[in-house]
mmCIF file of C-alpha atoms in Angstrom:
data_model
loop_
_atom_site.group_PDB
_atom_site.id
_atom_site.type_symbol
_atom_site.label_atom_id
_atom_site.label_comp_id
_atom_site.label_asym_id
_atom_site.label_seq_id
_atom_site.Cartn_x
_atom_site.Cartn_y
_atom_site.Cartn_z
ATOM 1 C CA MET A 14 -20.660 31.060 92.757
ATOM 2 C CA LYS A 15 -20.350 34.457 91.246
ATOM 3 C CA ASP A 16 -18.653 34.661 87.903
ATOM 4 C CA ARG A 17 -17.043 38.057 87.902
ATOM 5 C CA LEU A 18 -15.525 37.538 84.495
ATOM 6 C CA LYS A 19 -18.971 36.936 83.025
ATOM 7 C CA ASP A 20 -20.303 40.037 84.719
ATOM 8 C CA PHE A 21 -17.395 42.078 83.444
ATOM 9 C CA VAL A 22 -17.824 40.848 79.893
ATOM 10 C CA SER A 23 -21.573 41.387 79.771
ATOM 11 C CA GLU A 24 -21.078 44.865 81.173
ATOM 12 C CA HIS A 25 -18.701 45.756 78.356
ATOM 13 C CA ARG A 26 -20.216 43.475 75.735
ATOM 14 C CA ASP A 27 -20.316 46.008 72.902
ATOM 15 C CA GLU A 28 -16.680 46.937 73.309
ATOM 16 C CA PHE A 29 -15.615 43.418 72.432
ATOM 17 C CA ASP A 30 -16.765 43.741 68.828
ATOM 18 C CA VAL A 31 -13.733 45.454 67.400
ATOM 19 C CA PHE A 32 -13.364 43.819 64.013
ATOM 20 C CA GLU A 33 -15.028 44.702 60.786
ATOM 21 C CA PRO A 34 -15.132 42.805 57.519
ATOM 22 C CA ARG A 35 -13.767 44.407 54.371
ATOM 23 C CA PRO A 36 -16.430 46.494 52.615
ATOM 24 C CA GLU A 37 -15.849 44.493 49.404
ATOM 25 C CA LEU A 38 -17.169 41.368 51.082
ATOM 26 C CA TRP A 39 -20.740 42.396 50.404
ATOM 27 C CA GLN A 40 -20.045 42.388 46.661
ATOM 28 C CA GLN A 41 -18.894 38.801 46.868
ATOM 29 C CA ILE A 42 -21.906 37.747 48.885
ATOM 30 C CA CYS A 43 -24.175 39.614 46.508
ATOM 31 C CA GLN A 44 -22.682 37.960 43.456
ATOM 32 C CA GLU A 45 -22.905 34.502 44.912
ATOM 33 C CA SER A 46 -26.407 34.847 46.236
ATOM 34 C CA GLN A 47 -27.531 36.451 42.969
ATOM 35 C CA ALA A 48 -27.499 33.226 40.994
ATOM 36 C CA PRO A 49 -29.900 31.222 43.139
ATOM 37 C CA ARG A 50 -32.055 34.280 43.739
ATOM 38 C CA LYS A 51 -34.757 33.056 41.435
ATOM 39 C CA GLU A 52 -35.252 30.118 43.753
ATOM 40 C CA ALA A 53 -36.582 32.466 46.368
ATOM 41 C CA LYS A 54 -40.120 32.184 45.087
ATOM 42 C CA VAL A 55 -41.718 29.258 46.758
ATOM 43 C CA ILE A 56 -44.811 27.270 46.141
ATOM 44 C CA SER A 57 -46.017 25.618 49.275
ATOM 45 C CA ILE A 58 -48.899 23.304 49.769
ATOM 46 C CA LYS A 59 -50.005 22.568 53.271
ATOM 47 C CA PHE A 60 -51.990 19.586 54.371
ATOM 48 C CA GLY A 61 -53.074 20.670 57.785
ATOM 49 C CA GLU A 62 -50.415 21.196 60.406
ATOM 50 C CA ARG A 63 -48.599 17.919 60.074
ATOM 51 C CA ALA A 64 -47.552 17.597 56.495
ATOM 52 C CA SER A 65 -46.502 20.404 54.269
ATOM 53 C CA PHE A 66 -44.928 20.313 50.869
ATOM 54 C CA SER A 67 -42.946 23.179 49.535
ATOM 55 C CA ALA A 68 -40.942 23.518 46.367
ATOM 56 C CA ASP A 69 -39.418 26.545 44.745
ATOM 57 C CA PHE A 70 -40.288 27.649 41.240
ATOM 58 C CA LEU A 71 -37.094 26.390 39.680
ATOM 59 C CA PHE A 72 -37.750 22.924 41.019
ATOM 60 C CA MET A 73 -41.344 23.039 39.810
ATOM 61 C CA ARG A 74 -40.206 24.160 36.381
ATOM 62 C CA VAL A 75 -37.724 21.320 36.131
ATOM 63 C CA ALA A 76 -40.310 18.851 37.368
ATOM 64 C CA ALA A 77 -42.862 20.098 34.843
ATOM 65 C CA THR A 78 -40.340 19.787 32.022
ATOM 66 C CA VAL A 79 -39.493 16.250 33.035
ATOM 67 C CA VAL A 80 -43.151 15.285 33.145
ATOM 68 C CA LEU A 81 -43.782 16.907 29.776
ATOM 69 C CA LEU A 82 -40.811 15.171 28.172
ATOM 70 C CA LEU A 83 -41.836 11.854 29.635
ATOM 71 C CA GLY A 84 -45.336 12.306 28.278
ATOM 72 C CA CYS A 85 -44.053 13.193 24.807
ATOM 73 C CA GLY A 86 -41.641 10.276 24.823
ATOM 74 C CA LEU A 87 -44.338 7.853 25.861
ATOM 75 C CA THR A 88 -46.755 9.101 23.192
ATOM 76 C CA LEU A 89 -44.083 8.801 20.518
ATOM 77 C CA LEU A 90 -43.200 5.326 21.660
ATOM 78 C CA LEU A 91 -46.821 4.216 21.596
ATOM 79 C CA MET A 92 -47.359 5.756 18.165
ATOM 80 C CA LYS A 93 -44.332 3.967 16.805
ATOM 81 C CA GLN A 94 -45.511 0.665 18.189
ATOM 82 C CA ASN A 95 -48.895 1.119 16.540
ATOM 83 C CA THR A 96 -47.478 1.672 13.053
ATOM 84 C CA PRO A 97 -45.849 -1.459 11.676
ATOM 85 C CA GLY A 98 -43.553 0.473 9.352
ATOM 86 C CA ALA A 99 -39.794 0.175 8.996
ATOM 87 C CA GLY A 100 -39.081 3.055 11.322
ATOM 88 C CA ALA A 101 -40.705 1.282 14.241
ATOM 89 C CA MET A 102 -37.538 -0.420 15.370
ATOM 90 C CA LEU A 103 -35.940 2.803 16.443
ATOM 91 C CA ALA A 104 -36.604 2.873 20.129
ATOM 92 C CA ALA A 105 -34.493 5.747 21.311
ATOM 93 C CA THR A 106 -34.334 4.476 24.853
ATOM 94 C CA GLU A 107 -32.248 1.505 23.834
ATOM 95 C CA GLN A 108 -29.726 3.687 22.109
ATOM 96 C CA LYS A 109 -27.498 4.159 25.126
ATOM 97 C CA VAL A 110 -26.960 0.475 25.809
ATOM 98 C CA ILE A 111 -26.263 -0.172 22.193
ATOM 99 C CA THR A 112 -23.533 2.432 22.027
ATOM 100 C CA ASN A 113 -21.725 0.374 24.632
ATOM 101 C CA ILE A 114 -22.070 -2.916 22.785
ATOM 102 C CA ALA A 115 -21.763 -1.930 19.164
ATOM 103 C CA PRO A 116 -21.175 1.805 18.742
ATOM 104 C CA GLU A 117 -20.984 1.633 14.936
ATOM 105 C CA ILE A 118 -24.522 0.311 14.520
ATOM 106 C CA VAL A 119 -26.092 3.485 15.881
ATOM 107 C CA GLU A 120 -24.743 5.636 13.085
ATOM 108 C CA VAL A 121 -25.322 2.999 10.443
ATOM 109 C CA GLU A 122 -28.877 2.524 11.599
ATOM 110 C CA ALA A 123 -29.572 6.243 11.644
ATOM 111 C CA TYR A 124 -28.199 6.577 8.126
ATOM 112 C CA TYR A 125 -30.231 3.738 6.647
ATOM 113 C CA VAL A 126 -33.377 4.649 8.482
ATOM 114 C CA SER A 127 -33.249 8.161 7.078
ATOM 115 C CA GLN A 128 -32.763 6.685 3.597
ATOM 116 C CA ILE A 129 -35.648 4.310 4.093
ATOM 117 C CA GLU A 130 -37.908 7.093 5.301
ATOM 118 C CA GLU A 131 -36.976 9.197 2.324
ATOM 119 C CA MET A 132 -37.733 6.429 -0.110
ATOM 120 C CA LYS A 133 -40.993 5.650 1.575
ATOM 121 C CA GLY A 134 -41.928 9.273 1.199
ATOM 122 C CA GLU A 135 -41.188 9.107 -2.491
ATOM 123 C CA LEU A 136 -43.165 5.910 -2.812
ATOM 124 C CA SER A 137 -46.204 7.272 -1.065
ATOM 125 C CA GLU A 138 -46.436 9.982 -3.693
ATOM 126 C CA TYR A 139 -46.786 7.315 -6.321
ATOM 127 C CA ASP A 140 -49.262 5.322 -4.293
ATOM 128 C CA LYS A 141 -51.745 8.149 -4.383
ATOM 129 C CA LYS A 142 -51.966 7.836 -8.106
ATOM 130 C CA VAL A 143 -53.606 4.608 -8.982
ATOM 131 C CA LEU A 144 -51.111 2.617 -10.950
ATOM 132 C CA GLY A 145 -52.784 -0.729 -10.654
ATOM 133 C CA LEU A 146 -50.035 -2.382 -8.717
ATOM 134 C CA GLY A 147 -51.336 -5.565 -7.076
ATOM 135 C CA GLU A 148 -48.075 -6.488 -5.368
ATOM 136 C CA GLN A 149 -48.080 -3.415 -3.146
ATOM 137 C CA LYS A 150 -49.363 -5.367 -0.193
ATOM 138 C CA GLU A 151 -46.791 -8.053 -0.740
ATOM 139 C CA ILE A 152 -43.990 -5.521 -0.468
ATOM 140 C CA ASP A 153 -45.417 -4.134 2.743
ATOM 141 C CA ARG A 154 -45.541 -7.645 4.138
ATOM 142 C CA GLU A 155 -41.946 -8.236 3.107
ATOM 143 C CA LEU A 156 -40.847 -5.036 4.797
ATOM 144 C CA ALA A 157 -42.704 -5.965 7.957
ATOM 145 C CA ARG A 158 -41.010 -9.373 7.946
ATOM 146 C CA LEU A 159 -37.588 -7.691 7.605
ATOM 147 C CA ASP A 160 -38.516 -5.341 10.369
ATOM 148 C CA SER A 161 -39.395 -8.090 12.811
ATOM 149 C CA SER A 162 -36.238 -10.042 12.050
ATOM 150 C CA TYR A 163 -34.275 -6.816 12.592
ATOM 151 C CA LEU A 164 -35.835 -6.499 16.018
ATOM 152 C CA VAL A 165 -34.865 -10.079 16.815
ATOM 153 C CA LEU A 166 -31.302 -9.350 15.773
ATOM 154 C CA LYS A 167 -31.229 -6.244 17.900
ATOM 155 C CA LYS A 168 -32.355 -8.190 20.928
ATOM 156 C CA GLN A 169 -29.660 -10.768 20.284
ATOM 157 C CA LEU A 170 -27.125 -7.983 20.307
ATOM 158 C CA TYR A 171 -27.540 -7.682 24.073
ATOM 159 C CA THR A 172 -27.102 -11.356 24.791
ATOM 160 C CA THR A 173 -24.696 -12.789 22.254
ATOM 161 C CA PRO A 174 -20.998 -12.276 22.632
ATOM 162 C CA ASN A 175 -20.365 -12.317 18.880
ATOM 163 C CA THR A 176 -21.671 -8.856 18.089
ATOM 164 C CA GLU A 177 -19.852 -8.468 14.808
ATOM 165 C CA GLU A 178 -21.863 -11.138 13.061
ATOM 166 C CA ILE A 179 -25.125 -9.745 14.289
ATOM 167 C CA VAL A 180 -24.213 -6.198 13.344
ATOM 168 C CA GLU A 181 -23.363 -7.453 9.893
ATOM 169 C CA ALA A 182 -26.734 -9.194 9.656
ATOM 170 C CA MET A 183 -28.459 -6.032 10.822
ATOM 171 C CA VAL A 184 -26.717 -3.965 8.188
ATOM 172 C CA GLN A 185 -27.622 -6.532 5.595
ATOM 173 C CA ASN A 186 -31.235 -6.396 6.722
ATOM 174 C CA LEU A 187 -31.268 -2.637 6.285
ATOM 175 C CA GLN A 188 -29.630 -2.907 2.885
ATOM 176 C CA ILE A 189 -32.209 -5.435 1.714
ATOM 177 C CA ARG A 190 -34.970 -3.077 2.679
ATOM 178 C CA ILE A 191 -33.377 -0.318 0.670
ATOM 179 C CA GLU A 192 -32.989 -2.718 -2.201
ATOM 180 C CA VAL A 193 -36.662 -3.693 -1.989
ATOM 181 C CA LEU A 194 -37.771 -0.102 -1.869
ATOM 182 C CA ASN A 195 -35.413 0.816 -4.672
ATOM 183 C CA ARG A 196 -36.827 -1.879 -6.865
ATOM 184 C CA GLN A 197 -40.322 -0.771 -6.168
ATOM 185 C CA LEU A 198 -39.408 2.791 -6.939
ATOM 186 C CA GLU A 199 -37.831 1.709 -10.194
ATOM 187 C CA VAL A 200 -40.912 -0.305 -11.147
ATOM 188 C CA LEU A 201 -43.168 2.610 -10.376
ATOM 189 C CA GLN A 202 -40.985 5.004 -12.286
ATOM 190 C CA SER A 203 -40.900 2.775 -15.352
ATOM 191 C CA ILE A 204 -44.661 2.290 -15.191
ATOM 192 C CA LYS A 205 -45.097 6.005 -15.088
ATOM 193 C CA LYS A 206 -42.740 6.458 -17.958
ATOM 194 C CA MET A 207 -44.627 3.872 -19.982
ATOM 195 C CA GLU A 208 -47.886 5.571 -19.199
ATOM 196 C CA ARG A 209 -46.479 8.879 -20.260
ATOM 197 C CA THR A 210 -45.215 7.547 -23.590
ATOM 198 C CA ILE A 211 -48.499 5.802 -24.204
ATOM 199 C CA ASN A 212 -50.352 9.014 -23.497
ATOM 200 C CA ALA A 213 -48.022 10.930 -25.744
ATOM 201 C CA GLU A 214 -48.478 8.398 -28.509
ATOM 202 C CA LEU A 215 -52.212 8.531 -28.090
ATOM 203 C CA LYS A 216 -52.148 12.292 -28.350
ATOM 204 C CA GLU A 217 -49.925 12.114 -31.399
ATOM 205 C CA ASN A 218 -52.314 9.652 -32.970
ATOM 206 C CA GLU A 219 -55.199 11.914 -32.230
ATOM 207 C CA THR A 220 -53.504 14.885 -33.819
ATOM 208 C CA THR A 221 -52.488 12.937 -36.891
ATOM 209 C CA ASN A 222 -55.991 11.550 -37.233
ATOM 210 C CA ILE A 223 -57.313 15.025 -37.480
ATOM 211 C CA MET B 6 -42.175 49.293 73.034
ATOM 212 C CA GLU B 7 -38.897 49.896 71.322
ATOM 213 C CA THR B 8 -38.210 46.193 70.845
ATOM 214 C CA ILE B 9 -41.562 45.692 69.192
ATOM 215 C CA SER B 10 -41.009 48.398 66.589
ATOM 216 C CA TYR B 11 -37.495 47.060 65.996
ATOM 217 C CA GLN B 12 -38.876 43.588 65.379
ATOM 218 C CA ASP B 13 -41.462 45.012 63.023
ATOM 219 C CA VAL B 14 -38.861 46.778 60.878
ATOM 220 C CA ASN B 15 -36.866 43.578 60.806
ATOM 221 C CA SER B 16 -39.709 41.352 59.758
ATOM 222 C CA HIS B 17 -40.587 43.764 56.974
ATOM 223 C CA VAL B 18 -37.005 43.635 55.691
ATOM 224 C CA ILE B 19 -36.912 39.859 56.062
ATOM 225 C CA ASP B 20 -40.096 39.498 54.027
ATOM 226 C CA LYS B 21 -38.529 41.553 51.271
ATOM 227 C CA CYS B 22 -35.392 39.414 51.431
ATOM 228 C CA ARG B 23 -37.502 36.318 50.981
ATOM 229 C CA GLU B 24 -38.679 37.781 47.690
ATOM 230 C CA GLY B 25 -35.041 38.145 46.687
ATOM 231 C CA ASP B 26 -34.917 41.933 47.115
ATOM 232 C CA ASN B 27 -31.265 42.876 46.876
ATOM 233 C CA ARG B 28 -31.521 46.115 48.795
ATOM 234 C CA ALA B 29 -33.326 44.441 51.646
ATOM 235 C CA GLN B 30 -30.583 41.851 51.780
ATOM 236 C CA TYR B 31 -28.008 44.614 51.976
ATOM 237 C CA GLU B 32 -29.945 46.220 54.780
ATOM 238 C CA LEU B 33 -29.852 43.016 56.782
ATOM 239 C CA TYR B 34 -26.179 42.638 55.999
ATOM 240 C CA LYS B 35 -25.428 46.167 57.204
ATOM 241 C CA LEU B 36 -27.371 45.518 60.357
ATOM 242 C CA TYR B 37 -25.714 42.249 61.291
ATOM 243 C CA SER B 38 -22.418 41.881 59.457
ATOM 244 C CA LYS B 39 -20.219 43.505 62.071
ATOM 245 C CA ALA B 40 -21.596 41.568 65.018
ATOM 246 C CA MET B 41 -21.544 38.328 63.037
ATOM 247 C CA PHE B 42 -18.042 38.973 61.808
ATOM 248 C CA ASN B 43 -16.849 39.332 65.392
ATOM 249 C CA VAL B 44 -18.572 36.077 66.341
ATOM 250 C CA SER B 45 -16.786 34.416 63.465
ATOM 251 C CA MET B 46 -13.481 36.091 64.346
ATOM 252 C CA ARG B 47 -13.598 34.896 67.962
ATOM 253 C CA ILE B 48 -14.133 31.310 66.899
ATOM 254 C CA THR B 49 -11.759 31.102 63.959
ATOM 255 C CA ASN B 50 -9.144 33.577 65.243
ATOM 256 C CA ASP B 51 -8.173 34.262 61.648
ATOM 257 C CA TYR B 52 -9.261 37.284 59.624
ATOM 258 C CA SER B 53 -9.588 35.742 56.174
ATOM 259 C CA GLU B 54 -11.159 32.581 57.518
ATOM 260 C CA ALA B 55 -13.627 34.686 59.455
ATOM 261 C CA GLU B 56 -14.547 36.468 56.239
ATOM 262 C CA ASP B 57 -15.044 33.196 54.404
ATOM 263 C CA VAL B 58 -17.311 32.035 57.215
ATOM 264 C CA LEU B 59 -19.284 35.275 57.151
ATOM 265 C CA GLN B 60 -19.769 35.036 53.413
ATOM 266 C CA GLU B 61 -20.841 31.408 53.580
ATOM 267 C CA ALA B 62 -23.195 32.117 56.466
ATOM 268 C CA PHE B 63 -24.949 35.064 54.808
ATOM 269 C CA ILE B 64 -25.383 33.215 51.530
ATOM 270 C CA SER B 65 -26.790 30.221 53.333
ATOM 271 C CA ALA B 66 -29.034 32.465 55.435
ATOM 272 C CA PHE B 67 -30.494 34.224 52.377
ATOM 273 C CA LYS B 68 -31.042 30.899 50.710
ATOM 274 C CA ASN B 69 -32.709 29.337 53.728
ATOM 275 C CA LEU B 70 -34.638 32.373 54.847
ATOM 276 C CA HIS B 71 -37.895 30.539 54.227
ATOM 277 C CA THR B 72 -37.035 28.160 57.057
ATOM 278 C CA TYR B 73 -36.737 31.040 59.515
ATOM 279 C CA LYS B 74 -39.799 31.191 61.680
ATOM 280 C CA ALA B 75 -40.168 34.229 63.831
ATOM 281 C CA GLU B 76 -40.070 32.142 67.026
ATOM 282 C CA ALA B 77 -36.533 33.366 67.765
ATOM 283 C CA SER B 78 -35.032 36.728 66.923
ATOM 284 C CA PHE B 79 -33.446 36.942 63.528
ATOM 285 C CA GLY B 80 -30.101 37.824 65.095
ATOM 286 C CA SER B 81 -29.927 34.652 67.150
ATOM 287 C CA TRP B 82 -31.064 32.572 64.166
ATOM 288 C CA LEU B 83 -28.294 34.099 62.072
ATOM 289 C CA LYS B 84 -25.789 33.719 64.886
ATOM 290 C CA LYS B 85 -26.447 29.978 65.024
ATOM 291 C CA ILE B 86 -25.645 29.732 61.327
ATOM 292 C CA VAL B 87 -22.452 31.733 61.773
ATOM 293 C CA VAL B 88 -21.344 29.716 64.800
ATOM 294 C CA ASN B 89 -21.933 26.431 63.013
ATOM 295 C CA ALA B 90 -20.098 27.591 59.894
ATOM 296 C CA ALA B 91 -17.180 28.865 61.981
ATOM 297 C CA ILE B 92 -16.928 25.650 63.980
ATOM 298 C CA ASN B 93 -16.980 23.648 60.759
ATOM 299 C CA ALA B 94 -14.184 25.841 59.459
ATOM 300 C CA ILE B 95 -11.883 25.202 62.413
ATOM 301 C CA ARG B 96 -12.855 21.534 62.487
ATOM 302 C CA LYS B 97 -11.301 21.308 59.039
ATOM 303 C CA ARG B 98 -8.046 22.492 60.577
ATOM 304 C CA ARG B 99 -8.056 20.097 63.462
ATOM 305 C CA SER B 100 -10.040 16.968 64.112
ATOM 306 C CA GLU B 101 -10.988 17.404 67.768
ATOM 307 C CA LEU B 102 -11.921 20.744 69.199
ATOM 308 C CA VAL B 103 -12.173 19.440 72.724
ATOM 309 C CA PRO B 104 -9.613 16.647 73.242
ATOM 310 C CA MET B 105 -10.963 13.362 74.585
ATOM 311 C CA ASP B 106 -8.832 13.420 77.745
ATOM 312 C CA GLU B 107 -10.276 16.792 78.721
ATOM 313 C CA ARG B 108 -13.846 15.600 78.466
ATOM 314 C CA THR B 109 -13.901 14.036 81.918
ATOM 315 C CA ILE B 110 -15.025 16.313 84.657
ATOM 316 C CA GLY B 111 -12.018 17.019 86.758
ATOM 317 C CA ASP B 112 -11.887 19.052 89.917
ATOM 318 C CA ILE B 113 -10.756 22.439 88.929
ATOM 319 C CA ALA B 114 -9.518 24.750 91.584
ATOM 320 C CA GLU B 115 -12.504 27.026 91.328
ATOM 321 C CA GLU B 116 -11.096 29.616 93.643
ATOM 322 C CA THR B 117 -8.904 31.599 91.350
ATOM 323 C CA TYR B 118 -8.661 35.088 92.533
ATOM 324 C CA GLU B 119 -10.541 37.301 90.150
ATOM 325 C CA ASP B 120 -9.287 40.777 90.628
ATOM 326 C CA ASP B 121 -11.439 42.776 88.273
ATOM 327 C CA SER B 122 -9.970 46.094 89.243
ATOM 328 C CA GLU B 123 -7.212 45.670 86.671
ATOM 329 C CA TRP B 124 -9.353 44.257 83.896
ATOM 330 C CA LYS B 125 -9.673 46.216 80.732
ATOM 331 C CA VAL B 126 -11.718 45.199 77.754
ATOM 332 C CA GLU B 127 -8.760 45.301 75.400
ATOM 333 C CA LYS B 128 -6.673 43.170 77.748
ATOM 334 C CA VAL B 129 -9.386 40.536 78.190
ATOM 335 C CA ARG B 130 -10.102 40.505 74.472
ATOM 336 C CA LYS B 131 -6.455 39.949 73.554
ATOM 337 C CA ALA B 132 -6.068 37.292 76.201
ATOM 338 C CA ILE B 133 -9.093 35.425 74.762
ATOM 339 C CA MET B 134 -7.405 35.422 71.359
ATOM 340 C CA LYS B 135 -4.352 33.809 72.975
ATOM 341 C CA LEU B 136 -6.312 30.823 74.237
ATOM 342 C CA PRO B 137 -6.036 27.506 72.406
ATOM 343 C CA ASP B 138 -8.931 26.804 69.986
ATOM 344 C CA GLY B 139 -10.994 24.532 72.234
ATOM 345 C CA TYR B 140 -10.849 26.874 75.224
ATOM 346 C CA ARG B 141 -11.416 29.987 73.171
ATOM 347 C CA VAL B 142 -14.519 28.621 71.443
ATOM 348 C CA VAL B 143 -16.214 27.453 74.637
ATOM 349 C CA LEU B 144 -15.315 30.587 76.545
ATOM 350 C CA SER B 145 -16.449 33.021 73.868
ATOM 351 C CA LEU B 146 -19.659 31.131 73.160
ATOM 352 C CA TYR B 147 -20.459 31.233 76.872
ATOM 353 C CA LEU B 148 -19.282 34.723 77.757
ATOM 354 C CA LEU B 149 -19.905 36.690 74.591
ATOM 355 C CA GLU B 150 -22.447 34.913 72.427
ATOM 356 C CA GLY B 151 -24.840 34.174 75.256
ATOM 357 C CA PHE B 152 -24.936 30.419 74.740
ATOM 358 C CA ASP B 153 -25.638 28.297 77.795
ATOM 359 C CA HIS B 154 -23.690 25.106 78.432
ATOM 360 C CA ALA B 155 -26.445 22.924 76.970
ATOM 361 C CA GLU B 156 -26.350 24.883 73.721
ATOM 362 C CA ILE B 157 -22.556 24.797 73.598
ATOM 363 C CA GLY B 158 -22.653 21.046 74.128
ATOM 364 C CA GLU B 159 -25.116 20.686 71.266
ATOM 365 C CA VAL B 160 -23.091 22.820 68.894
ATOM 366 C CA LEU B 161 -19.769 21.149 69.695
ATOM 367 C CA GLY B 162 -21.043 17.626 70.128
ATOM 368 C CA ILE B 163 -19.990 17.364 73.782
ATOM 369 C CA THR B 164 -21.934 16.973 77.004
ATOM 370 C CA GLU B 165 -23.176 19.863 79.066
ATOM 371 C CA SER B 166 -20.850 18.971 81.919
ATOM 372 C CA THR B 167 -17.860 18.808 79.616
ATOM 373 C CA SER B 168 -18.730 22.276 78.436
ATOM 374 C CA LYS B 169 -18.858 23.466 82.031
ATOM 375 C CA SER B 170 -15.499 22.019 82.986
ATOM 376 C CA GLN B 171 -14.002 23.218 79.730
ATOM 377 C CA TYR B 172 -15.199 26.716 80.528
ATOM 378 C CA SER B 173 -13.635 26.594 84.005
ATOM 379 C CA ARG B 174 -10.313 25.521 82.537
ATOM 380 C CA ALA B 175 -10.515 28.186 79.899
ATOM 381 C CA LYS B 176 -11.250 30.867 82.436
ATOM 382 C CA LYS B 177 -8.350 29.789 84.612
ATOM 383 C CA LYS B 178 -6.050 29.817 81.631
ATOM 384 C CA LEU B 179 -7.331 33.240 80.630
ATOM 385 C CA LEU B 180 -6.610 34.697 84.069
ATOM 386 C CA ASP B 181 -3.148 33.127 83.932
ATOM 387 C CA ILE B 182 -2.483 34.732 80.587
ATOM 388 C CA MET B 183 -3.519 38.105 81.912
ATOM 389 C CA LYS B 184 -1.086 37.754 84.784
ATOM 390 C CA GLU B 185 1.813 37.237 82.425
ATOM 391 C CA PRO B 186 4.306 40.111 82.603
ATOM 392 C CA GLN B 187 3.969 41.106 78.925
ATOM 393 C CA PHE B 188 0.247 41.437 79.510
ATOM 394 C CA ALA B 189 0.581 43.657 82.544
ATOM 395 C CA ALA B 190 1.264 46.705 80.468
#
């Protein structure tokens, strides 16, 4: 059957388009499409006709950053695990869970760890000078022991309901370490002082002898 | 010959758009915005909504330009985007575009007298805008946007035969509207 309406409309098709958008509309479109414009560049990899993989630059950049960060994180983690020092217990990945269980420990831990690192730095300066300290190894062993018990405590934090006690023990553990390091520092300082006075006396003796 | 050169100009502009060239995008907009705005207007029947649809459609088109393969003309590719955006817009207003009870194929008195001697574009156009949403969308997609009933069915989520019967009803209603005394003038 003949559709005369359709014929009529297609005959006058152009006359039906009577509306026009406001000229300002382009500005809006322009502004909104401006932001994701950088995405326009596309990297595409084709594997024959069937499978093709395409990703824009922004996506690739984000992906590359993620990979890079993951790599750095993993290297850091491995390095920390290899050194048996006091700082090894700071696995940043666990931080989030801990903030839920015991939020105060995160700050406390960060504070003490920075103190410990500082003191260790100071100590290492002394170590370079030979001061004839036989107990050095013993202290390292003690610190390692404290470190491992700290790790045990931290693990318990996830499973035990009584977090307060454990947090207290953890803080105590950190304080003991500081105490140990402090003592060592004091010993080293006094040894150095003694050495200095002995040297001074020796010099004085020499000068008086002449 | 003319169509080929036209296509060539287009594909050149489209390539530039893909690189994010702003002026090329404006060129495409100038070329298609009026036609696309009228498509959007006929479906939404609301000026500001039609503008929102046009904006959304162009932004989405620029963003997804890399998916456009030259197998269809750019205009019809863009029109599909506009039609879909416009239909989504009116779907937000009402849940069913084509009511369930109208989806069965009823016998429509096909023989309405079509006296085209009194038809004028302006009269037909205004009468189309008076149709209820469901009728207006099917009728304008079929008559003005060059969709066939299979395509209309796909776009609206109805069967081809429902689209056909819906079109018949819409046409009948349209002719009735044009016969109304206030439309005679």
